[in-house]
CSV table of C-alpha atoms in Angstrom, one decimal:
chain,number,residue,atom,x,y,z
A,1,MET,CA,118.9,128.4,80.3
A,2,LYS,CA,116.1,130.9,79.6
A,3,GLN,CA,112.7,129.6,80.7
A,4,ILE,CA,109.4,131.2,81.3
A,5,LYS,CA,107.7,130.2,84.3
A,6,LYS,CA,104.1,128.8,83.7
A,7,SER,CA,101.6,129.2,86.3
A,8,LEU,CA,100.0,126.1,88.0
A,9,SER,CA,97.4,125.9,90.7
A,10,ILE,CA,98.9,125.5,94.0
A,11,PHE,CA,98.0,122.6,96.5
A,12,MET,CA,97.9,124.0,100.2
A,13,ALA,CA,97.4,127.8,98.6
A,14,ALA,CA,100.7,129.2,97.8
A,15,ILE,CA,104.1,128.5,96.3
A,16,PHE,CA,106.1,129.6,99.5
A,17,VAL,CA,104.2,128.2,102.4
A,18,MET,CA,105.3,128.1,106.1
A,19,ALA,CA,109.0,128.4,106.0
A,20,GLY,CA,109.0,129.3,102.5
A,21,ILE,CA,109.3,126.2,100.4
A,22,LEU,CA,107.3,125.2,97.2
A,23,GLY,CA,104.2,123.1,98.0
A,24,ASN,CA,102.7,120.2,96.4
A,25,VAL,CA,101.7,121.5,93.1
A,26,THR,CA,98.9,120.3,90.7
A,27,ALA,CA,98.7,121.9,87.2
A,28,ASN,CA,97.3,121.6,83.5
A,29,ALA,CA,95.8,118.9,81.2
A,30,ALA,CA,97.7,117.5,78.4
A,31,GLN,CA,98.2,120.3,75.8
A,32,ALA,CA,97.2,120.2,72.1
A,33,VAL,CA,99.9,121.9,70.0
A,34,THR,CA,99.9,122.3,66.3
A,35,THR,CA,103.1,122.2,64.6
A,36,LYS,CA,103.3,122.4,60.8
A,37,ALA,CA,99.6,122.0,60.4
A,38,THR,CA,99.8,118.8,62.6
A,39,GLN,CA,98.0,118.7,66.0
A,40,VAL,CA,100.0,116.9,68.4
A,41,LEU,CA,98.8,115.8,71.8
A,42,VAL,CA,101.7,116.4,74.2
A,43,PRO,CA,102.1,115.8,78.0
A,44,ALA,CA,101.8,118.6,80.5
A,45,ILE,CA,103.2,118.3,84.0
A,46,ASN,CA,100.4,118.2,86.6
A,47,TYR,CA,101.9,117.6,90.0
A,48,VAL,CA,105.2,118.3,91.6
A,49,GLY,CA,105.6,116.8,95.0
A,50,VAL,CA,108.3,118.1,97.4
A,51,GLU,CA,109.6,115.5,99.8
A,52,HIS,CA,109.5,117.6,102.9
A,53,SER,CA,109.0,121.2,104.2
A,54,PRO,CA,110.4,123.3,105.6
A,55,LEU,CA,113.7,123.2,103.6
A,56,ILE,CA,116.5,123.9,105.8
A,57,VAL,CA,120.2,124.8,105.1
A,58,GLY,CA,122.3,121.6,104.3
A,59,ASP,CA,118.9,119.4,103.4
A,60,THR,CA,118.4,117.6,100.3
A,61,GLU,CA,115.0,117.2,98.4
A,62,LYS,CA,113.3,114.8,96.4
A,63,PHE,CA,110.5,115.8,93.8
A,64,THR,CA,107.8,113.5,92.6
A,65,VAL,CA,106.0,114.2,89.4
A,66,THR,CA,103.3,113.0,87.3
A,67,SER,CA,101.6,114.3,83.9
A,68,SER,CA,98.5,114.7,82.1
A,69,PHE,CA,98.6,112.5,79.2
A,70,SER,CA,97.5,108.9,78.1
A,71,GLY,CA,100.9,107.0,77.5
A,72,LYS,CA,104.2,106.7,78.5
A,73,VAL,CA,106.5,109.7,79.0
A,74,GLN,CA,110.1,110.4,80.3
A,75,TYR,CA,111.3,113.1,82.5
A,76,ARG,CA,114.6,115.3,82.8
A,77,ALA,CA,115.3,117.9,85.4
A,78,PHE,CA,117.8,120.7,86.1
A,79,MET,CA,118.4,122.5,89.2
A,80,PHE,CA,119.4,126.4,89.6
A,81,ASP,CA,121.2,127.4,92.9
A,82,GLY,CA,120.9,131.1,92.4
A,83,LYS,CA,124.0,131.3,90.1
A,84,THR,CA,124.4,128.4,87.8
A,85,TRP,CA,122.0,125.9,86.2
A,86,ALA,CA,123.2,122.2,86.5
A,87,GLU,CA,121.5,118.7,85.3
A,88,LEU,CA,119.8,116.8,88.1
A,89,THR,CA,119.1,113.8,86.0
A,90,LYS,CA,121.4,112.1,83.4
A,91,GLY,CA,119.4,113.0,80.5
A,92,TYR,CA,115.9,111.6,80.2
A,93,GLY,CA,115.1,108.9,82.8
A,94,ALA,CA,113.1,105.7,82.4
A,95,SER,CA,110.0,105.5,80.2
A,96,VAL,CA,106.9,105.5,82.6
A,97,ASP,CA,103.3,106.0,82.4
A,98,ALA,CA,102.4,109.6,82.8
A,99,LYS,CA,99.9,109.1,85.6
A,100,THR,CA,102.5,107.0,87.6
A,101,PRO,CA,104.3,109.0,90.1
A,102,TYR,CA,107.9,109.4,89.2
A,103,VAL,CA,110.8,110.0,91.8
A,104,LEU,CA,113.5,112.2,90.6
A,105,PRO,CA,117.0,111.9,91.7
A,106,GLU,CA,117.9,113.3,95.1
A,107,THR,CA,119.2,117.1,95.0
A,108,PRO,CA,122.4,118.1,96.3
A,109,ALA,CA,122.5,119.9,99.6
A,110,PHE,CA,120.8,123.1,99.7
A,111,LYS,CA,122.2,126.6,100.6
A,112,LEU,CA,120.6,129.5,102.0
A,113,GLY,CA,118.5,131.5,99.5
A,114,LYS,CA,116.1,130.9,96.7
A,115,ALA,CA,116.7,128.0,94.0
A,116,LYS,CA,114.6,126.4,91.1
A,117,VAL,CA,114.0,123.1,89.5
A,118,SER,CA,113.1,122.7,86.1
A,119,VAL,CA,111.2,119.6,85.0
A,120,TRP,CA,111.1,118.5,81.3
A,121,VAL,CA,108.6,116.0,80.1
A,122,LYS,CA,108.3,114.3,76.6
A,123,ARG,CA,106.5,111.6,75.0
A,124,ASP,CA,108.5,108.2,75.4
A,125,GLY,CA,110.5,107.6,72.3
A,126,GLU,CA,109.8,110.8,70.7
A,127,THR,CA,111.5,113.9,70.0
A,128,GLY,CA,110.2,116.9,72.0
A,129,ILE,CA,108.3,119.7,70.1
A,130,GLN,CA,110.6,122.3,71.7
A,131,SER,CA,114.1,122.6,72.0
A,132,ASN,CA,116.9,124.8,73.4
A,133,LYS,CA,120.9,124.5,73.6
A,134,ASN,CA,120.2,121.5,76.2
A,135,GLY,CA,117.9,119.4,74.3
A,136,ASN,CA,114.2,118.9,73.4
A,137,PHE,CA,111.1,118.7,75.4
A,138,ASP,CA,107.3,118.7,74.9
A,139,SER,CA,106.6,120.7,78.0
A,140,TYR,CA,108.1,121.9,81.2
A,141,TYR,CA,107.5,123.3,84.6
A,142,VAL,CA,109.7,125.5,86.7
A,143,ALA,CA,109.3,125.5,90.5
A,144,GLU,CA,110.9,128.0,93.0
A,145,LEU,CA,112.0,127.0,96.4
A,146,ASN,CA,113.2,128.9,99.3
A,147,CYS,CA,116.0,127.4,101.7
A,148,VAL,CA,115.7,129.1,105.1
A,149,ALA,CA,118.2,128.8,108.4
A,150,LYS,CA,117.4,126.6,111.3
A,151,ASN,CA,115.2,128.3,113.9
A,152,ASP,CA,114.1,125.7,116.7
A,153,ALA,CA,111.8,128.5,118.2
A,154,SER,CA,109.6,128.9,115.2
A,155,ARG,CA,110.1,125.9,113.0
A,156,VAL,CA,109.4,122.2,113.0
A,157,TYR,CA,111.9,120.0,111.1
A,158,ALA,CA,110.6,117.2,108.8
A,159,ASN,CA,113.7,116.0,106.9
A,160,GLY,CA,113.7,112.4,108.9
A,161,LYS,CA,112.6,109.2,107.4
A,162,ALA,CA,108.6,108.7,107.3
A,163,ASP,CA,107.8,105.9,109.5
A,164,TYR,CA,104.5,104.2,108.2
A,165,THR,CA,103.1,100.9,107.6
A,166,VAL,CA,100.8,99.6,104.8
A,167,ASN,CA,98.5,96.5,105.6
A,168,GLY,CA,96.2,95.6,102.6
A,169,MET,CA,94.3,98.9,101.9
A,170,LYS,CA,95.0,100.5,105.2
A,171,LEU,CA,97.8,103.1,105.8
A,172,THR,CA,98.9,104.1,109.1
A,173,PHE,CA,101.5,106.9,109.7
A,174,ASN,CA,103.5,106.5,112.9
A,175,LYS,CA,105.8,109.5,112.7
A,176,ILE,CA,108.7,111.5,111.1
A,177,GLU,CA,112.0,110.0,112.5
A,178,GLY,CA,114.0,112.7,114.4
A,179,ILE,CA,111.2,115.2,114.1
A,180,ASN,CA,112.3,118.4,116.2
A,181,GLY,CA,112.2,122.1,116.7
A,182,ILE,CA,109.0,123.4,118.3
A,183,PRO,CA,108.6,121.1,121.3
A,184,GLY,CA,106.2,118.1,120.8
A,185,PRO,CA,104.1,116.1,121.1
A,186,TYR,CA,103.8,115.9,117.4
A,187,LYS,CA,100.8,115.2,115.6
A,188,TYR,CA,99.8,114.2,112.1
A,189,ALA,CA,97.2,114.9,109.5
A,190,MET,CA,96.9,113.3,106.1
A,191,HIS,CA,95.7,114.5,102.7
A,192,VAL,CA,95.6,112.3,99.6
A,193,MET,CA,95.9,112.8,95.8
A,194,ASP,CA,94.8,110.2,93.4
A,195,PRO,CA,97.5,110.5,90.4
A,196,THR,CA,95.1,108.7,87.9
A,197,THR,CA,92.5,111.6,88.5
A,198,GLY,CA,94.8,114.4,89.8
A,199,VAL,CA,92.1,115.0,92.5
A,200,TRP,CA,93.0,115.9,96.3
A,201,THR,CA,91.1,114.8,99.0
A,202,LYS,CA,91.9,116.9,101.9
A,203,ARG,CA,91.6,116.1,105.5
A,204,VAL,CA,91.3,112.3,105.3
A,205,THR,CA,92.2,112.4,109.0
A,206,THR,CA,92.3,115.1,111.8
A,207,TYR,CA,95.8,115.7,113.8
A,208,GLN,CA,96.4,112.7,115.7
A,209,GLU,CA,99.7,111.0,116.9
A,210,SER,CA,99.3,108.0,114.7
A,211,PRO,CA,96.6,108.7,112.3
A,212,SER,CA,95.3,105.8,109.6
A,213,TYR,CA,93.3,105.8,106.5
A,214,THR,CA,91.8,103.0,104.6
A,215,PHE,CA,91.6,103.5,100.8
A,216,THR,CA,88.5,102.4,98.8
A,217,LYS,CA,90.4,101.4,95.8
A,218,PRO,CA,93.9,99.8,95.2
A,219,GLY,CA,96.4,101.9,93.5
A,220,THR,CA,99.2,104.3,94.1
A,221,TYR,CA,98.8,107.5,95.8
A,222,MET,CA,100.7,110.6,97.0
A,223,VAL,CA,100.0,111.4,100.7
A,224,VAL,CA,101.0,114.8,102.3
A,225,VAL,CA,101.3,114.4,105.9
A,226,HIS,CA,101.0,117.6,107.8
A,227,ALA,CA,102.7,117.8,111.0
A,228,ASN,CA,102.0,120.1,114.0
A,229,THR,CA,102.3,120.6,117.9
A,230,GLU,CA,99.9,122.3,120.2
A,231,LYS,CA,102.7,124.4,121.2
A,232,SER,CA,102.7,126.1,117.9
A,233,THR,CA,101.1,129.4,117.2
A,234,THR,CA,99.4,127.7,114.2
A,235,TRP,CA,97.3,125.2,116.5
A,236,ALA,CA,94.8,128.0,117.4
A,237,LYS,CA,94.0,128.3,113.6
A,238,TYR,CA,93.7,124.5,113.2
A,239,LEU,CA,91.1,124.4,116.1
A,240,ALA,CA,89.0,127.2,114.6
A,241,GLN,CA,88.9,125.4,111.1
A,242,ASP,CA,86.2,123.0,109.8
A,243,LYS,CA,88.1,119.7,110.0
A,244,THR,CA,85.5,117.5,108.4
A,245,ASP,CA,86.3,115.2,105.4
A,246,ALA,CA,83.9,117.2,103.3
A,247,ASN,CA,85.7,120.4,103.7
A,248,GLN,CA,88.2,120.7,100.9
A,249,GLY,CA,89.1,124.4,101.5
A,250,SER,CA,92.6,125.8,102.3
A,251,THR,CA,94.8,124.2,104.9
A,252,TYR,CA,97.1,127.1,104.8
A,253,GLY,CA,98.4,128.1,108.0
A,254,THR,CA,97.3,125.0,109.9
A,255,TYR,CA,100.9,123.1,110.0
A,256,GLU,CA,104.2,123.6,110.8
A,257,ALA,CA,105.7,121.2,108.4
A,258,TRP,CA,104.9,118.2,106.1
A,259,LYS,CA,106.2,115.0,104.5
A,260,THR,CA,105.2,113.7,101.3
A,261,ILE,CA,105.3,109.9,100.8
A,262,MET,CA,104.1,107.6,97.9
A,263,VAL,CA,102.0,104.4,98.9
A,264,THR,CA,100.9,101.6,96.9
A,265,VAL,CA,97.8,99.7,98.5
A,266,LYS,CA,96.4,96.6,97.0
A,267,ALA,CA,93.4,94.4,98.2
A,268,GLU,CA,94.8,91.1,99.6
A,269,ASP,CA,94.3,88.4,97.0
A,270,THR,CA,92.7,85.1,98.1
A,271,VAL,CA,94.5,82.1,96.7
A,272,LYS,CA,92.7,78.6,96.7
A,273,VAL,CA,95.4,76.1,97.9
A,274,PHE,CA,93.5,72.8,98.1
A,275,ASP,CA,90.0,71.2,97.7
A,276,THR,CA,88.5,69.0,100.1
A,277,THR,CA,85.8,66.0,100.0
A,278,VAL,CA,84.2,64.2,102.9
A,279,LYS,CA,82.0,61.0,103.0
A,280,ALA,CA,80.7,58.6,105.4
A,281,ALA,CA,82.8,55.7,106.2
A,282,THR,CA,82.1,52.5,108.6
A,283,PHE,CA,84.4,54.3,110.9
A,284,GLY,CA,84.8,58.0,111.0
A,285,ALA,CA,84.6,60.2,107.9
A,286,ALA,CA,86.5,59.6,104.5
A,287,VAL,CA,88.4,62.8,103.8
A,288,ASN,CA,90.5,63.6,100.8
A,289,VAL,CA,92.8,66.8,100.3
A,290,THR,CA,94.1,67.7,96.8
A,291,MET,CA,96.3,70.6,95.7
A,292,THR,CA,95.5,73.3,93.3
A,293,THR,CA,97.8,75.2,91.1
A,294,GLY,CA,97.8,78.1,93.6
A,295,GLY,CA,98.5,75.5,96.2
A,296,THR,CA,101.5,74.1,94.5
A,297,LYS,CA,103.0,77.4,93.4
A,298,ASN,CA,102.6,78.8,97.2
A,299,PHE,CA,103.9,75.6,99.0
A,300,PRO,CA,106.0,73.5,96.4
A,301,THR,CA,107.3,71.4,98.9
A,302,ALA,CA,103.9,70.0,100.3
A,303,THR,CA,103.2,66.5,99.5
A,304,LYS,CA,101.6,65.0,102.3
A,305,TYR,CA,98.7,66.1,104.8
A,306,GLN,CA,96.8,65.4,108.1
A,307,VAL,CA,93.5,66.1,109.4
A,308,ILE,CA,93.6,68.1,112.6
A,309,ASP,CA,90.5,69.0,115.1
A,310,GLY,CA,91.6,71.7,117.2
A,311,THR,CA,95.1,70.6,118.2
A,312,SER,CA,94.6,67.0,118.0
A,313,ALA,CA,95.4,64.8,115.1
A,314,ILE,CA,92.3,62.9,113.9
A,315,SER,CA,93.9,61.0,110.9
A,316,ALA,CA,97.0,59.5,109.7
A,317,ILE,CA,99.5,61.2,107.6
A,318,VAL,CA,99.1,60.6,103.8
A,319,ASN,CA,100.1,61.7,100.5
A,320,LEU,CA,98.0,64.5,98.9
A,321,GLY,CA,95.1,63.1,96.8
A,322,THR,CA,94.9,60.2,99.0
A,323,VAL,CA,91.7,59.2,101.1
A,324,THR,CA,92.3,59.1,104.8
A,325,THR,CA,89.8,58.2,107.6
A,326,ALA,CA,89.4,61.0,110.0
A,327,MET,CA,88.2,59.6,113.4
A,328,SER,CA,86.0,61.5,115.8
A,329,ILE,CA,82.8,61.2,117.7
A,330,PRO,CA,80.4,62.3,116.1
A,331,ALA,CA,81.9,61.8,112.6
A,332,LYS,CA,82.8,64.6,110.7
A,333,VAL,CA,80.5,65.9,107.9
A,334,ALA,CA,80.5,68.4,105.3
A,335,GLY,CA,80.6,71.9,106.8
A,336,ASP,CA,82.6,70.8,109.9
A,337,LYS,CA,85.6,73.0,110.4
A,338,VAL,CA,88.9,71.1,110.8
A,339,ASN,CA,92.6,72.2,110.3
A,340,ILE,CA,94.5,70.7,107.6
A,341,LYS,CA,98.1,70.2,108.2
A,342,LEU,CA,100.4,70.3,105.0
A,343,LEU,CA,103.8,68.5,105.3
A,344,ASP,CA,106.7,67.9,103.1
A,345,ALA,CA,108.1,64.5,102.0
A,346,ASN,CA,110.0,64.3,105.5
A,347,ALA,CA,106.7,65.0,107.3
A,348,LYS,CA,107.7,68.2,108.3
A,349,GLU,CA,105.1,70.8,108.8
A,350,VAL,CA,104.9,73.2,105.8
A,351,LYS,CA,101.5,75.2,106.6
A,352,VAL,CA,98.5,74.6,108.6
A,353,ILE,CA,95.0,76.0,107.1
A,354,GLU,CA,91.5,75.7,108.7
A,355,VAL,CA,88.9,74.6,106.2
A,356,ALA,CA,85.1,73.8,106.4
A,357,LEU,CA,85.0,70.3,105.1
A,358,GLY,CA,83.7,69.8,101.4
A,359,GLN,CA,84.9,73.5,100.7
A,360,SER,CA,88.4,74.8,99.6
A,361,GLY,CA,91.3,75.7,101.9
A,362,THR,CA,92.5,79.2,101.0
A,363,ILE,CA,95.2,81.8,102.0
A,364,THR,CA,95.5,85.6,101.6
A,365,VAL,CA,98.4,86.8,100.0
A,366,ALA,CA,99.6,89.9,101.1
A,367,PRO,CA,100.2,92.8,98.5
A,368,VAL,CA,103.2,93.5,96.5
A,369,VAL,CA,104.8,96.9,97.1
A,370,PRO,CA,106.6,98.2,94.4
A,371,VAL,CA,110.3,99.3,94.9
A,372,ASP,CA,111.2,102.7,95.1
A,373,PRO,CA,113.6,103.1,92.2
A,374,THR,CA,115.9,105.7,94.3
A,375,THR,CA,116.3,103.4,97.2
A,376,SER,CA,117.4,100.3,95.2
A,377,GLU,CA,121.0,100.6,93.6
A,378,ILE,CA,121.2,98.5,90.5
A,379,LYS,CA,124.3,97.9,88.5
A,380,ALA,CA,124.7,96.2,85.1
A,381,THR,CA,128.1,95.1,83.7
A,382,VAL,CA,128.4,94.1,80.0
A,383,LYS,CA,131.1,92.3,77.9
A,384,ALA,CA,130.9,90.9,74.2
A,385,GLY,CA,129.4,87.6,73.8
A,386,THR,CA,129.5,85.1,71.0
A,387,PHE,CA,125.9,86.6,69.9
A,388,GLY,CA,124.8,89.9,71.4
A,389,ALA,CA,126.3,90.9,74.7
A,390,LEU,CA,126.8,89.4,78.0
A,391,VAL,CA,125.1,91.6,80.8
A,392,THR,CA,125.2,90.6,84.6
A,393,VAL,CA,122.9,92.6,86.8
A,394,THR,CA,123.2,93.0,90.7
A,395,SER,CA,120.8,94.9,92.9
A,396,THR,CA,120.9,95.8,96.6
A,397,SER,CA,117.0,95.4,96.7
A,398,LYS,CA,116.1,92.8,99.5
A,399,ASP,CA,113.1,91.5,97.6
A,400,ALA,CA,114.6,91.1,94.2
A,401,VAL,CA,115.8,87.7,93.1
A,402,LYS,CA,115.8,87.9,89.1
A,403,TYR,CA,116.0,90.4,86.4
A,404,GLN,CA,115.3,90.9,82.8
A,405,VAL,CA,116.8,93.4,80.3
A,406,PHE,CA,114.5,95.6,78.2
A,407,ASN,CA,115.1,98.4,75.5
A,408,GLY,CA,111.9,100.4,76.4
A,409,THR,CA,109.2,98.0,76.4
A,410,SER,CA,110.9,95.2,74.3
A,411,ALA,CA,112.6,92.4,76.2
A,412,LEU,CA,116.0,91.9,75.1
A,413,SER,CA,117.0,88.8,77.5
A,414,ALA,CA,115.6,85.9,79.2
A,415,ILE,CA,114.7,86.2,83.0
A,416,GLU,CA,117.7,85.7,85.0
A,417,VAL,CA,118.8,85.3,88.5
A,418,LEU,CA,120.5,88.4,89.9
A,419,GLY,CA,124.4,87.9,89.6
A,420,THR,CA,124.3,85.7,86.7
A,421,ALA,CA,125.1,86.7,83.3
A,422,THR,CA,122.2,86.6,80.8
A,423,THR,CA,122.6,87.2,76.7
A,424,VAL,CA,121.3,90.3,75.5
A,425,MET,CA,120.3,90.2,71.9
A,426,SER,CA,120.5,93.7,69.9
A,427,ILE,CA,121.7,95.0,66.8
A,428,PRO,CA,124.2,96.3,67.1
A,429,ALA,CA,125.3,94.6,70.3
A,430,LYS,CA,125.1,96.5,73.4
A,431,VAL,CA,128.2,98.1,74.7
A,432,ALA,CA,129.5,100.1,77.8
A,433,GLY,CA,127.8,103.3,78.1
A,434,ASP,CA,124.3,102.2,76.4
A,435,LYS,CA,121.3,102.5,78.5
A,436,VAL,CA,118.7,99.8,79.0
A,437,ASN,CA,115.8,99.2,81.3
A,438,VAL,CA,116.2,96.6,84.2
A,439,LYS,CA,113.0,95.1,85.6
A,440,LEU,CA,113.6,93.4,89.2
A,441,ILE,CA,111.5,90.5,89.9
A,442,ASN,CA,110.8,88.9,93.2
A,443,ALA,CA,110.4,85.3,94.2
A,444,ALA,CA,106.9,85.3,93.4
A,445,GLY,CA,107.5,86.3,89.6
A,446,THR,CA,106.2,89.7,90.1
A,447,VAL,CA,107.9,93.1,88.8
A,448,ILE,CA,108.8,95.2,91.6
A,449,ALA,CA,110.8,97.8,90.1
A,450,THR,CA,112.1,99.1,86.7
A,451,ASN,CA,115.2,101.3,86.5
A,452,GLU,CA,116.9,102.8,83.6
A,453,VAL,CA,120.7,101.8,83.8
A,454,ALA,CA,123.8,102.6,81.8
A,455,LEU,CA,125.9,99.6,81.0
A,456,VAL,CA,129.3,99.3,82.7
A,457,ALA,CA,132.3,97.6,81.1
A,458,ALA,CA,132.8,94.3,83.0
A,459,LYS,CA,136.4,93.7,84.5
């Protein structure tokens, strides 16, 4: 496969950094190409992220890519081991927004020496404007990698799992599991790229054992985590560097290893669960609690309530929407804080929510984190149906409970419970070997992953 390597500006200064592996790369804007007197705007790859560095003999890698383009794109990739090219993907992958990070399949284990990855991109559903014997594409990027031998005296190994937590808008990086090589203790510094703009913000943290960063807007971000130790010869260069957030200069030579992670942060949503009213009564106060649509959705079994002051019940248990007398001295008035205990039909506690009387009781809903398609196995079987085809989808995702089958962006089936067959309507009917997109849905009805899947004949 003869290809001409295109130049990109390299994040962290060079293609071969530290132990000699490609860094995270940022590149061109979408390209305007004239074909047969017609100008066509096509996507151009503007980011290739390497999962970890250094790349050691026996390691595997994952690449994350984005493109400059407004609209949906598809990716295809090939690997060169120094002797032959082999396809990393199985044809073009699922349709994704160009600015949404897309994780390519994990590579085979690397051998000592140089290797290459060629990433193709084209507009979704379109034939690429260029082609060779392997197929068509709109544009491509070739990245070079260098796999090196293990050397505990001069390297830090970062191929372990990244341990981090996301709480609302805050990211906390805990460690790289199994990190070793040059002795620790190990410290980490974070750098962030916003895929919607392609802009890097370097040094959002200094080196710390467990750095954290709070994003200013919701979204999906690429985060490169540098790892280092005071026992490294690079530590002195780090100490001499301007480490302020405002310094966006080169970080080359100030780290021993890195880990790339993709994180999605979302501001917590506030859901109104119930409304309260309070009026003066002959004795105590007359309180009423009525559920909202959001409350019914989040607590479908709640049918009763009770007013609690601290830990003491000050009312009887009554049905939601029914007035109850809250007994206290002095009597409760608007603005007084109480706890409302929601209960099911058997008077079993469902939820306790603090509220100021006369106002609404609310909860905050934790953000839904999309599933990394590469970590969730999805299988889809197919057999002939009376109309269309019967497809059954199963998944290893712990959060997914339902699924829906699509052709591109067009729904071919209803939403169905995982493991249950659904009728897929198409002309001609889908058969084994056909590719479809499967959306995984959690209990709240939110799509948490979309995967392209090849249908397998049902036994």
